[in-house]
Amino acid sequence: MTRRGQIVFFVPALGVFLLFFLLPATATLWDSVHSFRGETPRFVGALYYRHALGDPEFQRALLNNLIYLGWTLLFEVTVGLFLAVALERENRLNRFLRVVFFAPNVLSLVVVGLVFGFLFKDGVGVFPGLLRSPRALLTISVISGWTYCGFYMVIFLAGLSQVPREVLEAARLDGAGPWQAFWRIKLPLLREVLYVALLICFTGAFKAFDLFWVLAPNQPETEIVSTLLVREVIQFDNKGYGSALAVLLTLMVLLTTAAILGARRLWLGARTGGTVHA
């Protein structure tokens, strides 16, 4: 391909990056150091950032994010892993069940939230009260797990398909049962797939928004950073503080991603450093 042809392919991607990422990010960063309380924006420096670090609402929202992360590791990644192991064998029933468990993943989270919100609505719902404190955060986490466990199931199924059949057959001939084969052979060989799943789960937990906004608005016990910043901008017309929270949330996602990527060599090094025993 000629240099001119390379530029032709590069320019649209650059335009999308500038229009939908760099410009909004720059505008948000600019807004976060300005106050919009008066007729014209007023520079306030790091005032909103200092306020956020000491804000009890922000601290509570961040704690809720971390609790939600813990639940998603259980209901999404762990359940997805065991579903993949349970449905690994190729037959009609397992193929049907894979579709059933993956189907919620293609639904909009807003639609999922509206449906479950009606089911759990006080007075008319089938299971009223589950979205009231203190059960609301756990309920939302379970709904998120129901939605996404099929996604992680597919990831782990792809990893399990790469496990050498001859190794499993040799382990079976040596007397290894299903649990031993999973724990000592399959799981160590799934380290790289598990690493990717954890990366997706960690970053996704900090970017969650839809289910919380639809299912449990105006509940301090379910307030997370993303809903708090939207509320600051929309409900309280505090654009500067909301933008500062958005910058902090972005930094948390980037730092989490960088930490997980930095631990990749250590994580995958354990795979090559150990010996798999059947």
PDB file of C-alpha atoms in Angstrom:
ATOM      1  CA  MET A   1       0.000   0.000   0.000  1.00  0.00           C
ATOM      2  CA  THR A   2       1.306   3.479  -0.891  1.00  0.00           C
ATOM      3  CA  ARG A   3       1.883   6.162   1.732  1.00  0.00           C
ATOM      4  CA  ARG A   4      -1.092   8.122   0.406  1.00  0.00           C
ATOM      5  CA  GLY A   5      -3.287   5.049   0.770  1.00  0.00           C
ATOM      6  CA  GLN A   6      -2.133   4.584   4.360  1.00  0.00           C
ATOM      7  CA  ILE A   7      -3.037   8.181   5.127  1.00  0.00           C
ATOM      8  CA  VAL A   8      -6.500   7.711   3.603  1.00  0.00           C
ATOM      9  CA  PHE A   9      -7.161   4.809   5.985  1.00  0.00           C
ATOM     10  CA  PHE A  10      -5.598   6.611   8.961  1.00  0.00           C
ATOM     11  CA  VAL A  11      -7.451   9.929   8.719  1.00  0.00           C
ATOM     12  CA  PRO A  12     -10.992   8.595   9.477  1.00  0.00           C
ATOM     13  CA  ALA A  13      -9.736   6.754  12.563  1.00  0.00           C
ATOM     14  CA  LEU A  14      -7.895   9.874  13.706  1.00  0.00           C
ATOM     15  CA  GLY A  15     -11.028  11.958  13.144  1.00  0.00           C
ATOM     16  CA  VAL A  16     -13.148   9.586  15.241  1.00  0.00           C
ATOM     17  CA  PHE A  17     -10.521   9.614  18.005  1.00  0.00           C
ATOM     18  CA  LEU A  18     -10.379  13.423  18.057  1.00  0.00           C
ATOM     19  CA  LEU A  19     -14.143  13.923  17.851  1.00  0.00           C
ATOM     20  CA  PHE A  20     -15.350  11.289  20.300  1.00  0.00           C
ATOM     21  CA  PHE A  21     -12.442  10.964  22.746  1.00  0.00           C
ATOM     22  CA  LEU A  22      -9.796  13.672  22.780  1.00  0.00           C
ATOM     23  CA  LEU A  23     -12.092  16.700  22.449  1.00  0.00           C
ATOM     24  CA  PRO A  24     -14.638  15.504  25.082  1.00  0.00           C
ATOM     25  CA  ALA A  25     -11.800  14.507  27.417  1.00  0.00           C
ATOM     26  CA  THR A  26     -10.150  17.911  27.019  1.00  0.00           C
ATOM     27  CA  ALA A  27     -13.470  19.706  27.583  1.00  0.00           C
ATOM     28  CA  THR A  28     -14.165  17.649  30.718  1.00  0.00           C
ATOM     29  CA  LEU A  29     -10.701  18.375  32.091  1.00  0.00           C
ATOM     30  CA  TRP A  30     -11.200  22.101  31.415  1.00  0.00           C
ATOM     31  CA  ASP A  31     -14.623  22.078  33.065  1.00  0.00           C
ATOM     32  CA  SER A  32     -13.217  20.336  36.152  1.00  0.00           C
ATOM     33  CA  VAL A  33     -11.017  23.327  37.017  1.00  0.00           C
ATOM     34  CA  HIS A  34     -13.714  25.961  36.453  1.00  0.00           C
ATOM     35  CA  SER A  35     -16.788  27.017  38.378  1.00  0.00           C
ATOM     36  CA  PHE A  36     -19.973  27.712  36.442  1.00  0.00           C
ATOM     37  CA  ARG A  37     -21.930  29.276  39.293  1.00  0.00           C
ATOM     38  CA  GLY A  38     -21.698  32.789  37.880  1.00  0.00           C
ATOM     39  CA  GLU A  39     -22.444  34.284  34.495  1.00  0.00           C
ATOM     40  CA  THR A  40     -19.015  33.311  33.163  1.00  0.00           C
ATOM     41  CA  PRO A  41     -16.765  30.337  34.015  1.00  0.00           C
ATOM     42  CA  ARG A  42     -14.313  31.085  36.834  1.00  0.00           C
ATOM     43  CA  PHE A  43     -11.006  29.255  37.251  1.00  0.00           C
ATOM     44  CA  VAL A  44     -10.836  27.433  40.605  1.00  0.00           C
ATOM     45  CA  GLY A  45      -7.842  25.152  40.046  1.00  0.00           C
ATOM     46  CA  ALA A  46      -7.881  21.913  42.023  1.00  0.00           C
ATOM     47  CA  LEU A  47     -10.691  23.039  44.347  1.00  0.00           C
ATOM     48  CA  TYR A  48     -13.158  20.390  43.165  1.00  0.00           C
ATOM     49  CA  TYR A  49     -10.534  17.642  43.352  1.00  0.00           C
ATOM     50  CA  ARG A  50      -9.668  18.541  46.949  1.00  0.00           C
ATOM     51  CA  HIS A  51     -13.348  18.644  47.795  1.00  0.00           C
ATOM     52  CA  ALA A  52     -13.942  15.226  46.199  1.00  0.00           C
ATOM     53  CA  LEU A  53     -11.173  13.553  48.203  1.00  0.00           C
ATOM     54  CA  GLY A  54     -12.831  14.707  51.430  1.00  0.00           C
ATOM     55  CA  ASP A  55     -16.433  14.306  50.286  1.00  0.00           C
ATOM     56  CA  PRO A  56     -18.281  11.581  52.261  1.00  0.00           C
ATOM     57  CA  GLU A  57     -20.644  11.022  49.325  1.00  0.00           C
ATOM     58  CA  PHE A  58     -17.749  10.353  46.961  1.00  0.00           C
ATOM     59  CA  GLN A  59     -16.087   8.037  49.488  1.00  0.00           C
ATOM     60  CA  ARG A  60     -19.328   6.101  49.955  1.00  0.00           C
ATOM     61  CA  ALA A  61     -19.849   5.877  46.180  1.00  0.00           C
ATOM     62  CA  LEU A  62     -16.298   4.584  45.711  1.00  0.00           C
ATOM     63  CA  LEU A  63     -16.851   1.990  48.449  1.00  0.00           C
ATOM     64  CA  ASN A  64     -20.054   0.881  46.707  1.00  0.00           C
ATOM     65  CA  ASN A  65     -18.052   0.511  43.488  1.00  0.00           C
ATOM     66  CA  LEU A  66     -15.568  -1.753  45.262  1.00  0.00           C
ATOM     67  CA  ILE A  67     -18.336  -3.837  46.865  1.00  0.00           C
ATOM     68  CA  TYR A  68     -20.014  -4.149  43.476  1.00  0.00           C
ATOM     69  CA  LEU A  69     -16.681  -5.256  41.998  1.00  0.00           C
ATOM     70  CA  GLY A  70     -16.454  -8.035  44.574  1.00  0.00           C
ATOM     71  CA  TRP A  71     -19.957  -9.253  43.780  1.00  0.00           C
ATOM     72  CA  THR A  72     -19.341  -9.155  40.022  1.00  0.00           C
ATOM     73  CA  LEU A  73     -16.225 -11.281  40.442  1.00  0.00           C
ATOM     74  CA  LEU A  74     -18.474 -13.860  42.085  1.00  0.00           C
ATOM     75  CA  PHE A  75     -21.660 -13.637  40.021  1.00  0.00           C
ATOM     76  CA  GLU A  76     -20.100 -12.963  36.615  1.00  0.00           C
ATOM     77  CA  VAL A  77     -16.577 -14.383  36.402  1.00  0.00           C
ATOM     78  CA  THR A  78     -16.855 -17.294  38.847  1.00  0.00           C
ATOM     79  CA  VAL A  79     -20.325 -18.354  37.706  1.00  0.00           C
ATOM     80  CA  GLY A  80     -19.250 -17.975  34.073  1.00  0.00           C
ATOM     81  CA  LEU A  81     -16.254 -20.228  34.700  1.00  0.00           C
ATOM     82  CA  PHE A  82     -18.312 -22.987  36.288  1.00  0.00           C
ATOM     83  CA  LEU A  83     -20.963 -22.724  33.571  1.00  0.00           C
ATOM     84  CA  ALA A  84     -18.226 -23.179  30.964  1.00  0.00           C
ATOM     85  CA  VAL A  85     -16.897 -26.263  32.734  1.00  0.00           C
ATOM     86  CA  ALA A  86     -20.392 -27.698  33.188  1.00  0.00           C
ATOM     87  CA  LEU A  87     -21.372 -27.106  29.543  1.00  0.00           C
ATOM     88  CA  GLU A  88     -18.020 -27.969  27.973  1.00  0.00           C
ATOM     89  CA  ARG A  89     -19.123 -31.317  26.556  1.00  0.00           C
ATOM     90  CA  GLU A  90     -20.565 -31.078  23.036  1.00  0.00           C
ATOM     91  CA  ASN A  91     -24.190 -32.214  22.850  1.00  0.00           C
ATOM     92  CA  ARG A  92     -27.553 -30.716  21.927  1.00  0.00           C
ATOM     93  CA  LEU A  93     -28.611 -29.921  25.477  1.00  0.00           C
ATOM     94  CA  ASN A  94     -25.382 -28.107  26.292  1.00  0.00           C
ATOM     95  CA  ARG A  95     -25.513 -26.103  23.070  1.00  0.00           C
ATOM     96  CA  PHE A  96     -29.079 -25.059  23.908  1.00  0.00           C
ATOM     97  CA  LEU A  97     -28.127 -24.096  27.469  1.00  0.00           C
ATOM     98  CA  ARG A  98     -25.186 -22.043  26.201  1.00  0.00           C
ATOM     99  CA  VAL A  99     -27.589 -19.991  24.102  1.00  0.00           C
ATOM    100  CA  VAL A 100     -29.941 -19.604  27.072  1.00  0.00           C
ATOM    101  CA  PHE A 101     -27.203 -18.323  29.383  1.00  0.00           C
ATOM    102  CA  PHE A 102     -25.656 -16.059  26.751  1.00  0.00           C
ATOM    103  CA  ALA A 103     -28.966 -14.549  25.559  1.00  0.00           C
ATOM    104  CA  PRO A 104     -29.274 -11.901  28.343  1.00  0.00           C
ATOM    105  CA  ASN A 105     -25.940 -10.453  27.246  1.00  0.00           C
ATOM    106  CA  VAL A 106     -27.447  -9.143  23.996  1.00  0.00           C
ATOM    107  CA  LEU A 107     -30.169  -7.195  25.822  1.00  0.00           C
ATOM    108  CA  SER A 108     -29.870  -3.515  26.629  1.00  0.00           C
ATOM    109  CA  LEU A 109     -29.131  -2.948  30.305  1.00  0.00           C
ATOM    110  CA  VAL A 110     -31.861  -0.317  30.360  1.00  0.00           C
ATOM    111  CA  VAL A 111     -34.378  -2.929  29.209  1.00  0.00           C
ATOM    112  CA  VAL A 112     -33.047  -5.408  31.772  1.00  0.00           C
ATOM    113  CA  GLY A 113     -33.350  -2.755  34.465  1.00  0.00           C
ATOM    114  CA  LEU A 114     -36.920  -1.862  33.521  1.00  0.00           C
ATOM    115  CA  VAL A 115     -38.033  -5.511  33.523  1.00  0.00           C
ATOM    116  CA  PHE A 116     -36.464  -6.344  36.877  1.00  0.00           C
ATOM    117  CA  GLY A 117     -37.581  -3.004  38.275  1.00  0.00           C
ATOM    118  CA  PHE A 118     -41.183  -3.986  37.559  1.00  0.00           C
ATOM    119  CA  LEU A 119     -40.672  -7.460  39.063  1.00  0.00           C
ATOM    120  CA  PHE A 120     -39.258  -5.959  42.258  1.00  0.00           C
ATOM    121  CA  LYS A 121     -41.568  -2.944  42.475  1.00  0.00           C
ATOM    122  CA  ASP A 122     -43.347  -2.473  45.775  1.00  0.00           C
ATOM    123  CA  GLY A 123     -47.050  -3.248  45.632  1.00  0.00           C
ATOM    124  CA  VAL A 124     -47.196  -4.803  42.167  1.00  0.00           C
ATOM    125  CA  GLY A 125     -43.957  -6.742  41.773  1.00  0.00           C
ATOM    126  CA  VAL A 126     -43.559 -10.474  42.175  1.00  0.00           C
ATOM    127  CA  PHE A 127     -40.628  -9.977  44.580  1.00  0.00           C
ATOM    128  CA  PRO A 128     -41.241  -6.575  46.204  1.00  0.00           C
ATOM    129  CA  GLY A 129     -38.691  -5.011  48.475  1.00  0.00           C
ATOM    130  CA  LEU A 130     -35.518  -6.413  46.929  1.00  0.00           C
ATOM    131  CA  LEU A 131     -34.514  -2.982  45.658  1.00  0.00           C
ATOM    132  CA  ARG A 132     -34.818  -1.386  49.074  1.00  0.00           C
ATOM    133  CA  SER A 133     -31.819  -0.903  51.308  1.00  0.00           C
ATOM    134  CA  PRO A 134     -29.747  -2.762  52.382  1.00  0.00           C
ATOM    135  CA  ARG A 135     -30.473  -5.469  49.792  1.00  0.00           C
ATOM    136  CA  ALA A 136     -30.447  -3.190  46.750  1.00  0.00           C
ATOM    137  CA  LEU A 137     -26.712  -3.353  45.980  1.00  0.00           C
ATOM    138  CA  LEU A 138     -26.676  -7.151  46.215  1.00  0.00           C
ATOM    139  CA  THR A 139     -29.821  -7.374  44.069  1.00  0.00           C
ATOM    140  CA  ILE A 140     -28.297  -5.184  41.350  1.00  0.00           C
ATOM    141  CA  SER A 141     -25.126  -7.286  41.463  1.00  0.00           C
ATOM    142  CA  VAL A 142     -27.140 -10.486  40.999  1.00  0.00           C
ATOM    143  CA  ILE A 143     -28.982  -8.949  38.031  1.00  0.00           C
ATOM    144  CA  SER A 144     -25.648  -7.891  36.539  1.00  0.00           C
ATOM    145  CA  GLY A 145     -24.375 -11.432  37.060  1.00  0.00           C
ATOM    146  CA  TRP A 146     -27.450 -12.864  35.336  1.00  0.00           C
ATOM    147  CA  THR A 147     -26.776 -10.547  32.396  1.00  0.00           C
ATOM    148  CA  TYR A 148     -23.038 -11.069  31.956  1.00  0.00           C
ATOM    149  CA  CYS A 149     -22.185 -14.550  33.254  1.00  0.00           C
ATOM    150  CA  GLY A 150     -22.943 -15.924  29.773  1.00  0.00           C
ATOM    151  CA  PHE A 151     -20.370 -13.559  28.280  1.00  0.00           C
ATOM    152  CA  TYR A 152     -17.648 -14.897  30.568  1.00  0.00           C
ATOM    153  CA  MET A 153     -18.900 -18.431  29.927  1.00  0.00           C
ATOM    154  CA  VAL A 154     -18.140 -17.973  26.221  1.00  0.00           C
ATOM    155  CA  ILE A 155     -14.656 -16.641  27.021  1.00  0.00           C
ATOM    156  CA  PHE A 156     -13.868 -19.632  29.212  1.00  0.00           C
ATOM    157  CA  LEU A 157     -15.366 -22.079  26.714  1.00  0.00           C
ATOM    158  CA  ALA A 158     -12.947 -20.712  24.128  1.00  0.00           C
ATOM    159  CA  GLY A 159     -10.098 -21.281  26.563  1.00  0.00           C
ATOM    160  CA  LEU A 160     -11.237 -24.788  27.468  1.00  0.00           C
ATOM    161  CA  SER A 161     -11.367 -25.708  23.789  1.00  0.00           C
ATOM    162  CA  GLN A 162      -7.595 -25.117  23.650  1.00  0.00           C
ATOM    163  CA  VAL A 163      -6.794 -27.527  26.481  1.00  0.00           C
ATOM    164  CA  PRO A 164      -5.028 -30.555  24.904  1.00  0.00           C
ATOM    165  CA  ARG A 165      -7.368 -33.545  24.898  1.00  0.00           C
ATOM    166  CA  GLU A 166      -4.456 -35.964  25.216  1.00  0.00           C
ATOM    167  CA  VAL A 167      -3.454 -34.376  28.530  1.00  0.00           C
ATOM    168  CA  LEU A 168      -6.962 -34.814  29.917  1.00  0.00           C
ATOM    169  CA  GLU A 169      -7.113 -38.382  28.639  1.00  0.00           C
ATOM    170  CA  ALA A 170      -3.771 -39.187  30.251  1.00  0.00           C
ATOM    171  CA  ALA A 171      -4.982 -37.713  33.538  1.00  0.00           C
ATOM    172  CA  ARG A 172      -8.167 -39.775  33.351  1.00  0.00           C
ATOM    173  CA  LEU A 173      -6.159 -42.953  32.770  1.00  0.00           C
ATOM    174  CA  ASP A 174      -4.023 -42.051  35.798  1.00  0.00           C
ATOM    175  CA  GLY A 175      -7.162 -41.972  37.930  1.00  0.00           C
ATOM    176  CA  ALA A 176      -7.824 -38.223  38.064  1.00  0.00           C
ATOM    177  CA  GLY A 177     -11.481 -37.364  38.622  1.00  0.00           C
ATOM    178  CA  PRO A 178     -13.366 -34.402  37.107  1.00  0.00           C
ATOM    179  CA  TRP A 179     -12.487 -32.087  40.019  1.00  0.00           C
ATOM    180  CA  GLN A 180      -8.790 -33.004  39.925  1.00  0.00           C
ATOM    181  CA  ALA A 181      -8.708 -32.534  36.157  1.00  0.00           C
ATOM    182  CA  PHE A 182     -10.283 -29.091  36.519  1.00  0.00           C
ATOM    183  CA  TRP A 183      -8.157 -27.899  39.429  1.00  0.00           C
ATOM    184  CA  ARG A 184      -4.786 -29.291  38.340  1.00  0.00           C
ATOM    185  CA  ILE A 185      -4.997 -29.178  34.543  1.00  0.00           C
ATOM    186  CA  LYS A 186      -7.755 -26.975  33.151  1.00  0.00           C
ATOM    187  CA  LEU A 187      -7.521 -24.062  35.582  1.00  0.00           C
ATOM    188  CA  PRO A 188      -3.714 -23.634  35.300  1.00  0.00           C
ATOM    189  CA  LEU A 189      -4.019 -23.689  31.507  1.00  0.00           C
ATOM    190  CA  LEU A 190      -6.770 -21.043  31.711  1.00  0.00           C
ATOM    191  CA  ARG A 191      -4.559 -18.459  33.415  1.00  0.00           C
ATOM    192  CA  GLU A 192      -4.310 -16.227  30.356  1.00  0.00           C
ATOM    193  CA  VAL A 193      -8.051 -16.395  29.679  1.00  0.00           C
ATOM    194  CA  LEU A 194      -8.776 -15.739  33.350  1.00  0.00           C
ATOM    195  CA  TYR A 195      -6.453 -12.742  33.234  1.00  0.00           C
ATOM    196  CA  VAL A 196      -8.438 -11.243  30.342  1.00  0.00           C
ATOM    197  CA  ALA A 197     -11.724 -11.921  32.150  1.00  0.00           C
ATOM    198  CA  LEU A 198     -10.477 -10.182  35.295  1.00  0.00           C
ATOM    199  CA  LEU A 199      -9.296  -7.192  33.265  1.00  0.00           C
ATOM    200  CA  ILE A 200     -12.739  -6.822  31.685  1.00  0.00           C
ATOM    201  CA  CYS A 201     -14.506  -7.307  35.014  1.00  0.00           C
ATOM    202  CA  PHE A 202     -12.388  -4.811  36.966  1.00  0.00           C
ATOM    203  CA  THR A 203     -12.740  -2.027  34.406  1.00  0.00           C
ATOM    204  CA  GLY A 204     -16.428  -2.794  33.830  1.00  0.00           C
ATOM    205  CA  ALA A 205     -17.239  -2.501  37.535  1.00  0.00           C
ATOM    206  CA  PHE A 206     -15.968   1.088  37.613  1.00  0.00           C
ATOM    207  CA  LYS A 207     -17.834   1.993  34.415  1.00  0.00           C
ATOM    208  CA  ALA A 208     -21.187   0.579  35.568  1.00  0.00           C
ATOM    209  CA  PHE A 209     -24.106   2.988  35.321  1.00  0.00           C
ATOM    210  CA  ASP A 210     -27.293   1.788  33.597  1.00  0.00           C
ATOM    211  CA  LEU A 211     -28.621  -0.723  36.126  1.00  0.00           C
ATOM    212  CA  PHE A 212     -27.945   1.569  39.081  1.00  0.00           C
ATOM    213  CA  TRP A 213     -29.587   4.559  37.421  1.00  0.00           C
ATOM    214  CA  VAL A 214     -32.687   2.621  36.337  1.00  0.00           C
ATOM    215  CA  LEU A 215     -33.205   0.316  39.317  1.00  0.00           C
ATOM    216  CA  ALA A 216     -32.239   2.335  42.373  1.00  0.00           C
ATOM    217  CA  PRO A 217     -32.144   6.092  41.788  1.00  0.00           C
ATOM    218  CA  ASN A 218     -31.784   8.393  44.796  1.00  0.00           C
ATOM    219  CA  GLN A 219     -30.548   5.632  47.108  1.00  0.00           C
ATOM    220  CA  PRO A 220     -27.306   6.463  48.957  1.00  0.00           C
ATOM    221  CA  GLU A 221     -26.657   2.753  49.552  1.00  0.00           C
ATOM    222  CA  THR A 222     -26.462   2.122  45.786  1.00  0.00           C
ATOM    223  CA  GLU A 223     -24.810   5.366  44.706  1.00  0.00           C
ATOM    224  CA  ILE A 224     -21.648   4.712  42.695  1.00  0.00           C
ATOM    225  CA  VAL A 225     -19.196   7.209  41.248  1.00  0.00           C
ATOM    226  CA  SER A 226     -20.757   7.295  37.774  1.00  0.00           C
ATOM    227  CA  THR A 227     -24.286   7.956  39.088  1.00  0.00           C
ATOM    228  CA  LEU A 228     -22.967  10.522  41.571  1.00  0.00           C
ATOM    229  CA  LEU A 229     -21.249  12.564  38.864  1.00  0.00           C
ATOM    230  CA  VAL A 230     -24.316  12.481  36.607  1.00  0.00           C
ATOM    231  CA  ARG A 231     -26.492  13.574  39.528  1.00  0.00           C
ATOM    232  CA  GLU A 232     -24.143  16.459  40.302  1.00  0.00           C
ATOM    233  CA  VAL A 233     -24.375  17.718  36.718  1.00  0.00           C
ATOM    234  CA  ILE A 234     -28.069  17.101  36.014  1.00  0.00           C
ATOM    235  CA  GLN A 235     -29.784  17.428  39.378  1.00  0.00           C
ATOM    236  CA  PHE A 236     -27.592  20.011  41.126  1.00  0.00           C
ATOM    237  CA  ASP A 237     -26.289  21.826  38.018  1.00  0.00           C
ATOM    238  CA  ASN A 238     -22.735  21.491  39.343  1.00  0.00           C
ATOM    239  CA  LYS A 239     -20.897  20.959  36.093  1.00  0.00           C
ATOM    240  CA  GLY A 240     -17.445  21.667  37.478  1.00  0.00           C
ATOM    241  CA  TYR A 241     -17.645  19.176  40.342  1.00  0.00           C
ATOM    242  CA  GLY A 242     -19.290  16.558  38.135  1.00  0.00           C
ATOM    243  CA  SER A 243     -16.482  16.941  35.605  1.00  0.00           C
ATOM    244  CA  ALA A 244     -13.888  16.543  38.367  1.00  0.00           C
ATOM    245  CA  LEU A 245     -15.575  13.304  39.444  1.00  0.00           C
ATOM    246  CA  ALA A 246     -15.528  12.147  35.812  1.00  0.00           C
ATOM    247  CA  VAL A 247     -11.781  12.806  35.625  1.00  0.00           C
ATOM    248  CA  LEU A 248     -11.198  10.928  38.889  1.00  0.00           C
ATOM    249  CA  LEU A 249     -13.291   8.008  37.644  1.00  0.00           C
ATOM    250  CA  THR A 250     -11.291   7.915  34.410  1.00  0.00           C
ATOM    251  CA  LEU A 251      -8.048   7.950  36.383  1.00  0.00           C
ATOM    252  CA  MET A 252      -9.273   5.065  38.540  1.00  0.00           C
ATOM    253  CA  VAL A 253     -10.111   3.014  35.457  1.00  0.00           C
ATOM    254  CA  LEU A 254      -6.743   3.817  33.859  1.00  0.00           C
ATOM    255  CA  LEU A 255      -4.809   3.023  37.045  1.00  0.00           C
ATOM    256  CA  THR A 256      -6.710  -0.233  37.523  1.00  0.00           C
ATOM    257  CA  THR A 257      -6.034  -1.216  33.931  1.00  0.00           C
ATOM    258  CA  ALA A 258      -2.362  -0.267  34.227  1.00  0.00           C
ATOM    259  CA  ALA A 259      -1.997  -2.272  37.456  1.00  0.00           C
ATOM    260  CA  ILE A 260      -3.571  -5.369  35.914  1.00  0.00           C
ATOM    261  CA  LEU A 261      -1.493  -5.024  32.752  1.00  0.00           C
ATOM    262  CA  GLY A 262       1.605  -4.514  34.873  1.00  0.00           C
ATOM    263  CA  ALA A 263       0.843  -7.698  36.798  1.00  0.00           C
ATOM    264  CA  ARG A 264       0.474  -9.684  33.579  1.00  0.00           C
ATOM    265  CA  ARG A 265       4.056 -10.924  33.533  1.00  0.00           C
ATOM    266  CA  LEU A 266       3.834 -11.981  37.187  1.00  0.00           C
ATOM    267  CA  TRP A 267       0.417 -13.599  36.620  1.00  0.00           C
ATOM    268  CA  LEU A 268       1.443 -15.523  33.529  1.00  0.00           C
ATOM    269  CA  GLY A 269       4.912 -16.191  34.906  1.00  0.00           C
ATOM    270  CA  ALA A 270       3.333 -18.435  37.534  1.00  0.00           C
ATOM    271  CA  ARG A 271       1.966 -20.482  34.677  1.00  0.00           C
ATOM    272  CA  THR A 272       5.389 -21.278  33.284  1.00  0.00           C
ATOM    273  CA  GLY A 273       7.078 -21.450  36.649  1.00  0.00           C
ATOM    274  CA  GLY A 274       4.919 -24.239  38.042  1.00  0.00           C
ATOM    275  CA  THR A 275       4.484 -27.829  37.057  1.00  0.00           C
ATOM    276  CA  VAL A 276       1.119 -29.286  36.187  1.00  0.00           C
ATOM    277  CA  HIS A 277       0.459 -32.627  37.808  1.00  0.00           C
ATOM    278  CA  ALA A 278      -2.358 -34.904  36.744  1.00  0.00           C
TER     279      ALA A 278
END
